[in-house]
Amino acid sequence: MIESPWWKRTTVYQVYPRSFSDSNADGIGDLPGVIERLDYLRWLGVETIWLSPFYRSPQTDFGYDISDHFDIAPEYGNLADCRRLIDEVHARGMKIVLDMVLNHTSIEHPWFQESRTGRSSPRRDFYLWRDGRRPGGAAPPNNWRSMLGASGWHYDPPSDQWYWASFLPFQPDLNYRNPAVKQAMLDVVRHWLREGADGLRLDIFNAIYKDASFANNPFSLRPLPSEHNPDGFFQQARYTQNHPDTIAFARELRTVVDEFTDPPRFVVGEVFGHSDLLREYCGAEGQGLNLVFLFKSLRTPLTAPALRELVQEFERTFPEPLFPTYVFGNHDRPRGMDRLGNDPARARILAAFQLTVRGVPFLYYGEEIGLGHHHGMPHELARDPIAARYRFLPRWLLPSLRRRGILVNRDECRSPMPWDSGTHAGFSTGETPWLPVHPDSPLINVAAQREDPGSVLSSYRRMLALRRHSPALSDGALAIIEPLADPRRVLAFARLHPRETARVYLNLSDRELPLDLRDAPGIRLHSNLHDPPEPATGRRLLAPWEAVVIFDTAEFAS
Ligand code: GLC
């Protein structure tokens, strides 16, 4: 029987390098810091690490504004550190995913600097420059809005033209209709794959192509965009996002990625839209992006019916050879613990769900210890460039936006990783970390949880090990188990693999519930709450928020 490619079986842990571990006491996390923590990640049991960008950049958007794709920002280290990181990850049998910001560069990138010297610059056409509707900066070329709501056109007085930026004004979009641009960016992709990246995460991939007509976007009634509909700010994103040429480009990019076969590589796209559109990025036969983030999981309530519906939708939309992803947080979103009422029991069951369902789990650093959202970051002092743009928003609006998954101060989810209860939670020995540590860090930190079998960390580690050793959990098909005695409280599914079957029961309630295994016994039962497996026969109670996995084999089939 043919095993799925490694990237379908893996588990991914996102490191935000600036906030992970500071090795040189400047208050900023760095690559040597990440290297120092690799043994921890290996101990935890994650298999792949994705790092947010660490390339040379003015850091106005903390690395998502690149000024040199082939160099490292000095605050994070140098090229030698980067190579050492890649080697050290591989030496531990793990894989590494790098962030690729293909859509735009920094305004400080030499291409843009040259492009803006004038209309006849040889690099003018590397970016999207247009005349305004009236001369003199009075009216932008059309009505297109950026992803953040304001017009995405920015006026350049010397040339009396406007450049387009899908995100912030200092992140001008590249012009992929210029073959030289596409070639140059595919060279960046090849460069990092050659350097040893096992996968690439594609930043706002859905914005790559803009419509060549530059026609106005049609009117829409929607005030705000969401995960499944990028229309918002009262216009459809018809000509600015999810362009058919971007979907075609996904396939082209895949052929480049597939040039690298030892090991095979993969790309995961940050794209927004309804599931059918997201599937198009992957291609019906899986010939596009290997994976796309399915952000719907970020906002799904932690109840059995809601999770069942989510799984059914993802299974319907991403059948083999396609494959879903499960994400509960990242460096742009409210931390998952916020939605869980900071309840460790809920954090443990969410982990059990994420690590037993069919799909690649993406964990965000700190989730494994139940790190909370940092509500105390003062908006006025925010480092996040988005916060400054939304300074005018009344404070009372922020919680409701947060509930919709929208963060206007992303500092709140980027606080330093709490390693221990010491100064700055062990993140830095410097004077001041770049962001304040979470006030709960003295209690919620790695050292405090490592030896405690009941901790969130131990539960993650237990479930990661279970998944890693189980062909069914890492590579099996999924079938919902129905009917159930209590479908409103319990979610149950089977993971089916020729070598073993695993049945998963998740008690998504704070009640004890009976689990009757007399008609469907198994051999071993593993709980997310404690270690040694139990015999899986007879009757048993499911503790509140407990997950159990029942195998039909005595040992893991290897
Ligand atoms: C993506 C990144 C975000 C960044 C933006 C612009 O959404 O995740 O952090 O600010 O793109 O590159």
mmCIF file of N, CA and C in Angstrom, residues 475-540:
data_model
loop_
_atom_site.group_PDB
_atom_site.id
_atom_site.type_symbol
_atom_site.label_atom_id
_atom_site.label_comp_id
_atom_site.label_asym_id
_atom_site.label_seq_id
_atom_site.Cartn_x
_atom_site.Cartn_y
_atom_site.Cartn_z
ATOM 1 N N ASP A 475 -2.723 9.083 8.638
ATOM 2 C CA ASP A 475 -2.866 8.835 7.204
ATOM 3 C C ASP A 475 -4.165 8.106 6.837
ATOM 4 N N GLY A 476 -5.077 8.006 7.777
ATOM 5 C CA GLY A 476 -6.283 7.226 7.494
ATOM 6 C C GLY A 476 -7.407 8.071 6.923
ATOM 7 N N ALA A 477 -8.360 7.395 6.258
ATOM 8 C CA ALA A 477 -9.583 8.074 5.820
ATOM 9 C C ALA A 477 -10.427 8.382 7.060
ATOM 10 N N LEU A 478 -11.433 9.243 6.888
ATOM 11 C CA LEU A 478 -12.261 9.602 8.044
ATOM 12 C C LEU A 478 -13.723 9.265 7.776
ATOM 13 N N ALA A 479 -14.362 8.673 8.774
ATOM 14 C CA ALA A 479 -15.811 8.441 8.677
ATOM 15 C C ALA A 479 -16.443 8.849 9.997
ATOM 16 N N ILE A 480 -17.469 9.693 9.904
ATOM 17 C CA ILE A 480 -18.183 10.101 11.118
ATOM 18 C C ILE A 480 -18.915 8.876 11.680
ATOM 19 N N ILE A 481 -18.877 8.691 12.991
ATOM 20 C CA ILE A 481 -19.595 7.575 13.611
ATOM 21 C C ILE A 481 -20.990 8.057 14.021
ATOM 22 N N GLU A 482 -21.990 7.393 13.453
ATOM 23 C CA GLU A 482 -23.380 7.736 13.764
ATOM 24 C C GLU A 482 -24.178 6.448 13.792
ATOM 25 N N PRO A 483 -25.307 6.317 14.458
ATOM 26 C CA PRO A 483 -25.798 7.330 15.393
ATOM 27 C C PRO A 483 -25.061 7.224 16.725
ATOM 28 N N LEU A 484 -25.176 8.256 17.495
ATOM 29 C CA LEU A 484 -24.541 8.293 18.805
ATOM 30 C C LEU A 484 -25.600 8.557 19.853
ATOM 31 N N ALA A 485 -25.320 8.097 21.072
ATOM 32 C CA ALA A 485 -26.284 8.325 22.143
ATOM 33 C C ALA A 485 -26.486 9.819 22.373
ATOM 34 N N ASP A 486 -25.420 10.583 22.308
ATOM 35 C CA ASP A 486 -25.522 11.995 22.669
ATOM 36 C C ASP A 486 -24.769 12.877 21.662
ATOM 37 N N PRO A 487 -25.290 12.981 20.418
ATOM 38 C CA PRO A 487 -24.538 13.685 19.366
ATOM 39 C C PRO A 487 -24.361 15.170 19.644
ATOM 40 N N ARG A 488 -25.155 15.714 20.580
ATOM 41 C CA ARG A 488 -24.986 17.142 20.881
ATOM 42 C C ARG A 488 -23.761 17.382 21.756
ATOM 43 N N ARG A 489 -23.322 16.328 22.440
ATOM 44 C CA ARG A 489 -22.180 16.498 23.340
ATOM 45 C C ARG A 489 -20.937 15.747 22.879
ATOM 46 N N VAL A 490 -21.184 14.718 22.074
ATOM 47 C CA VAL A 490 -20.038 13.885 21.683
ATOM 48 C C VAL A 490 -19.848 13.959 20.178
ATOM 49 N N LEU A 491 -18.609 14.134 19.782
ATOM 50 C CA LEU A 491 -18.245 14.006 18.370
ATOM 51 C C LEU A 491 -17.435 12.727 18.270
ATOM 52 N N ALA A 492 -17.816 11.866 17.317
ATOM 53 C CA ALA A 492 -17.080 10.608 17.174
ATOM 54 C C ALA A 492 -16.797 10.355 15.705
ATOM 55 N N PHE A 493 -15.596 9.954 15.418
ATOM 56 C CA PHE A 493 -15.265 9.570 14.045
ATOM 57 C C PHE A 493 -14.245 8.449 14.074
ATOM 58 N N ALA A 494 -14.200 7.734 12.942
ATOM 59 C CA ALA A 494 -13.198 6.675 12.818
ATOM 60 C C ALA A 494 -12.148 7.128 11.826
ATOM 61 N N ARG A 495 -10.923 6.704 12.057
ATOM 62 C CA ARG A 495 -9.846 6.924 11.076
ATOM 63 C C ARG A 495 -9.447 5.534 10.576
ATOM 64 N N LEU A 496 -9.611 5.357 9.290
ATOM 65 C CA LEU A 496 -9.497 4.019 8.718
ATOM 66 C C LEU A 496 -8.242 3.899 7.873
ATOM 67 N N HIS A 497 -7.463 2.902 8.209
ATOM 68 C CA HIS A 497 -6.210 2.668 7.491
ATOM 69 C C HIS A 497 -6.097 1.157 7.304
ATOM 70 N N PRO A 498 -5.531 0.701 6.187
ATOM 71 C CA PRO A 498 -5.464 -0.752 5.995
ATOM 72 C C PRO A 498 -4.785 -1.477 7.153
ATOM 73 N N ARG A 499 -3.889 -0.801 7.862
ATOM 74 C CA ARG A 499 -3.180 -1.510 8.926
ATOM 75 C C ARG A 499 -3.807 -1.365 10.304
ATOM 76 N N GLU A 500 -4.689 -0.406 10.481
ATOM 77 C CA GLU A 500 -5.362 -0.267 11.784
ATOM 78 C C GLU A 500 -6.540 0.689 11.650
ATOM 79 N N THR A 501 -7.425 0.592 12.587
ATOM 80 C CA THR A 501 -8.538 1.537 12.660
ATOM 81 C C THR A 501 -8.477 2.211 14.025
ATOM 82 N N ALA A 502 -8.728 3.505 14.017
ATOM 83 C CA ALA A 502 -8.803 4.225 15.289
ATOM 84 C C ALA A 502 -10.180 4.849 15.377
ATOM 85 N N ARG A 503 -10.826 4.723 16.524
ATOM 86 C CA ARG A 503 -12.109 5.408 16.736
ATOM 87 C C ARG A 503 -11.893 6.494 17.779
ATOM 88 N N VAL A 504 -12.365 7.700 17.460
ATOM 89 C CA VAL A 504 -12.112 8.850 18.327
ATOM 90 C C VAL A 504 -13.449 9.316 18.911
ATOM 91 N N TYR A 505 -13.510 9.470 20.225
ATOM 92 C CA TYR A 505 -14.709 9.996 20.896
ATOM 93 C C TYR A 505 -14.300 11.239 21.677
ATOM 94 N N LEU A 506 -14.925 12.366 21.352
ATOM 95 C CA LEU A 506 -14.588 13.622 22.030
ATOM 96 C C LEU A 506 -15.798 14.081 22.826
ATOM 97 N N ASN A 507 -15.638 14.167 24.128
ATOM 98 C CA ASN A 507 -16.722 14.656 24.979
ATOM 99 C C ASN A 507 -16.617 16.186 25.069
ATOM 100 N N LEU A 508 -17.451 16.869 24.288
ATOM 101 C CA LEU A 508 -17.367 18.331 24.242
ATOM 102 C C LEU A 508 -18.380 18.940 25.205
ATOM 103 N N SER A 509 -18.307 18.496 26.444
ATOM 104 C CA SER A 509 -19.237 19.023 27.444
ATOM 105 C C SER A 509 -18.593 18.915 28.816
ATOM 106 N N ASP A 510 -19.212 19.606 29.780
ATOM 107 C CA ASP A 510 -18.641 19.493 31.126
ATOM 108 C C ASP A 510 -19.384 18.471 31.979
ATOM 109 N N ARG A 511 -20.002 17.502 31.292
ATOM 110 C CA ARG A 511 -20.653 16.409 32.018
ATOM 111 C C ARG A 511 -19.894 15.121 31.812
ATOM 112 N N GLU A 512 -19.991 14.238 32.789
ATOM 113 C CA GLU A 512 -19.499 12.875 32.580
ATOM 114 C C GLU A 512 -20.491 12.152 31.699
ATOM 115 N N LEU A 513 -20.026 11.417 30.723
ATOM 116 C CA LEU A 513 -20.947 10.723 29.820
ATOM 117 C C LEU A 513 -20.544 9.260 29.692
ATOM 118 N N PRO A 514 -21.540 8.369 29.561
ATOM 119 C CA PRO A 514 -21.191 6.946 29.437
ATOM 120 C C PRO A 514 -20.649 6.627 28.047
ATOM 121 N N LEU A 515 -19.666 5.741 28.004
ATOM 122 C CA LEU A 515 -19.154 5.242 26.725
ATOM 123 C C LEU A 515 -19.286 3.728 26.785
ATOM 124 N N ASP A 516 -20.135 3.189 25.938
ATOM 125 C CA ASP A 516 -20.395 1.746 25.977
ATOM 126 C C ASP A 516 -19.660 1.067 24.829
ATOM 127 N N LEU A 517 -18.700 0.251 25.178
ATOM 128 C CA LEU A 517 -17.887 -0.379 24.137
ATOM 129 C C LEU A 517 -18.227 -1.863 23.979
ATOM 130 N N ARG A 518 -19.359 -2.280 24.573
ATOM 131 C CA ARG A 518 -19.628 -3.714 24.534
ATOM 132 C C ARG A 518 -19.914 -4.203 23.120
ATOM 133 N N ASP A 519 -20.581 -3.355 22.323
ATOM 134 C CA ASP A 519 -20.892 -3.801 20.955
ATOM 135 C C ASP A 519 -19.744 -3.533 19.994
ATOM 136 N N ALA A 520 -18.904 -2.588 20.333
ATOM 137 C CA ALA A 520 -17.803 -2.256 19.427
ATOM 138 C C ALA A 520 -16.520 -2.127 20.223
ATOM 139 N N PRO A 521 -16.041 -3.251 20.713
ATOM 140 C CA PRO A 521 -14.836 -3.161 21.540
ATOM 141 C C PRO A 521 -13.591 -2.899 20.696
ATOM 142 N N GLY A 522 -12.558 -2.436 21.348
ATOM 143 C CA GLY A 522 -11.266 -2.271 20.685
ATOM 144 C C GLY A 522 -10.223 -2.992 21.509
ATOM 145 N N ILE A 523 -8.984 -2.781 21.198
ATOM 146 C CA ILE A 523 -7.936 -3.458 21.960
ATOM 147 C C ILE A 523 -7.329 -2.504 22.988
ATOM 148 N N ARG A 524 -7.073 -1.268 22.532
ATOM 149 C CA ARG A 524 -6.413 -0.304 23.432
ATOM 150 C C ARG A 524 -7.193 0.988 23.422
ATOM 151 N N LEU A 525 -7.260 1.637 24.550
ATOM 152 C CA LEU A 525 -7.909 2.941 24.619
ATOM 153 C C LEU A 525 -6.900 3.951 25.162
ATOM 154 N N HIS A 526 -6.689 5.032 24.425
ATOM 155 C CA HIS A 526 -5.809 6.110 24.895
ATOM 156 C C HIS A 526 -6.666 7.331 25.220
ATOM 157 N N SER A 527 -6.368 7.959 26.348
ATOM 158 C CA SER A 527 -7.097 9.172 26.721
ATOM 159 C C SER A 527 -6.173 10.365 26.525
ATOM 160 N N ASN A 528 -6.760 11.530 26.263
ATOM 161 C CA ASN A 528 -5.913 12.731 26.164
ATOM 162 C C ASN A 528 -5.506 13.238 27.549
ATOM 163 N N LEU A 529 -6.037 12.599 28.621
ATOM 164 C CA LEU A 529 -5.801 13.130 29.954
ATOM 165 C C LEU A 529 -4.740 12.383 30.750
ATOM 166 N N HIS A 530 -4.418 11.175 30.340
ATOM 167 C CA HIS A 530 -3.366 10.463 31.068
ATOM 168 C C HIS A 530 -2.660 9.501 30.136
ATOM 169 N N ASP A 531 -1.578 8.909 30.652
ATOM 170 C CA ASP A 531 -0.698 8.209 29.746
ATOM 171 C C ASP A 531 -0.979 6.750 29.419
ATOM 172 N N PRO A 532 -0.894 5.835 30.384
ATOM 173 C CA PRO A 532 -0.898 4.447 29.907
ATOM 174 C C PRO A 532 -2.222 4.091 29.248
ATOM 175 N N PRO A 533 -2.195 3.354 28.132
ATOM 176 C CA PRO A 533 -3.455 2.937 27.512
ATOM 177 C C PRO A 533 -4.214 1.954 28.404
ATOM 178 N N GLU A 534 -5.523 1.864 28.176
ATOM 179 C CA GLU A 534 -6.367 0.945 28.959
ATOM 180 C C GLU A 534 -6.963 -0.075 28.006
ATOM 181 N N PRO A 535 -7.457 -1.194 28.534
ATOM 182 C CA PRO A 535 -8.202 -2.105 27.659
ATOM 183 C C PRO A 535 -9.491 -1.421 27.194
ATOM 184 N N ALA A 536 -9.898 -1.688 25.970
ATOM 185 C CA ALA A 536 -11.053 -0.966 25.420
ATOM 186 C C ALA A 536 -12.253 -1.884 25.298
ATOM 187 N N THR A 537 -12.775 -2.329 26.432
ATOM 188 C CA THR A 537 -13.969 -3.175 26.418
ATOM 189 C C THR A 537 -14.921 -2.686 27.498
ATOM 190 N N GLY A 538 -16.122 -3.165 27.440
ATOM 191 C CA GLY A 538 -17.069 -2.873 28.517
ATOM 192 C C GLY A 538 -17.558 -1.439 28.518
ATOM 193 N N ARG A 539 -17.887 -0.996 29.731
ATOM 194 C CA ARG A 539 -18.412 0.362 29.874
ATOM 195 C C ARG A 539 -17.402 1.242 30.574
ATOM 196 N N ARG A 540 -17.447 2.499 30.251
ATOM 197 C CA ARG A 540 -16.502 3.439 30.839
ATOM 198 C C ARG A 540 -17.175 4.804 30.826
#
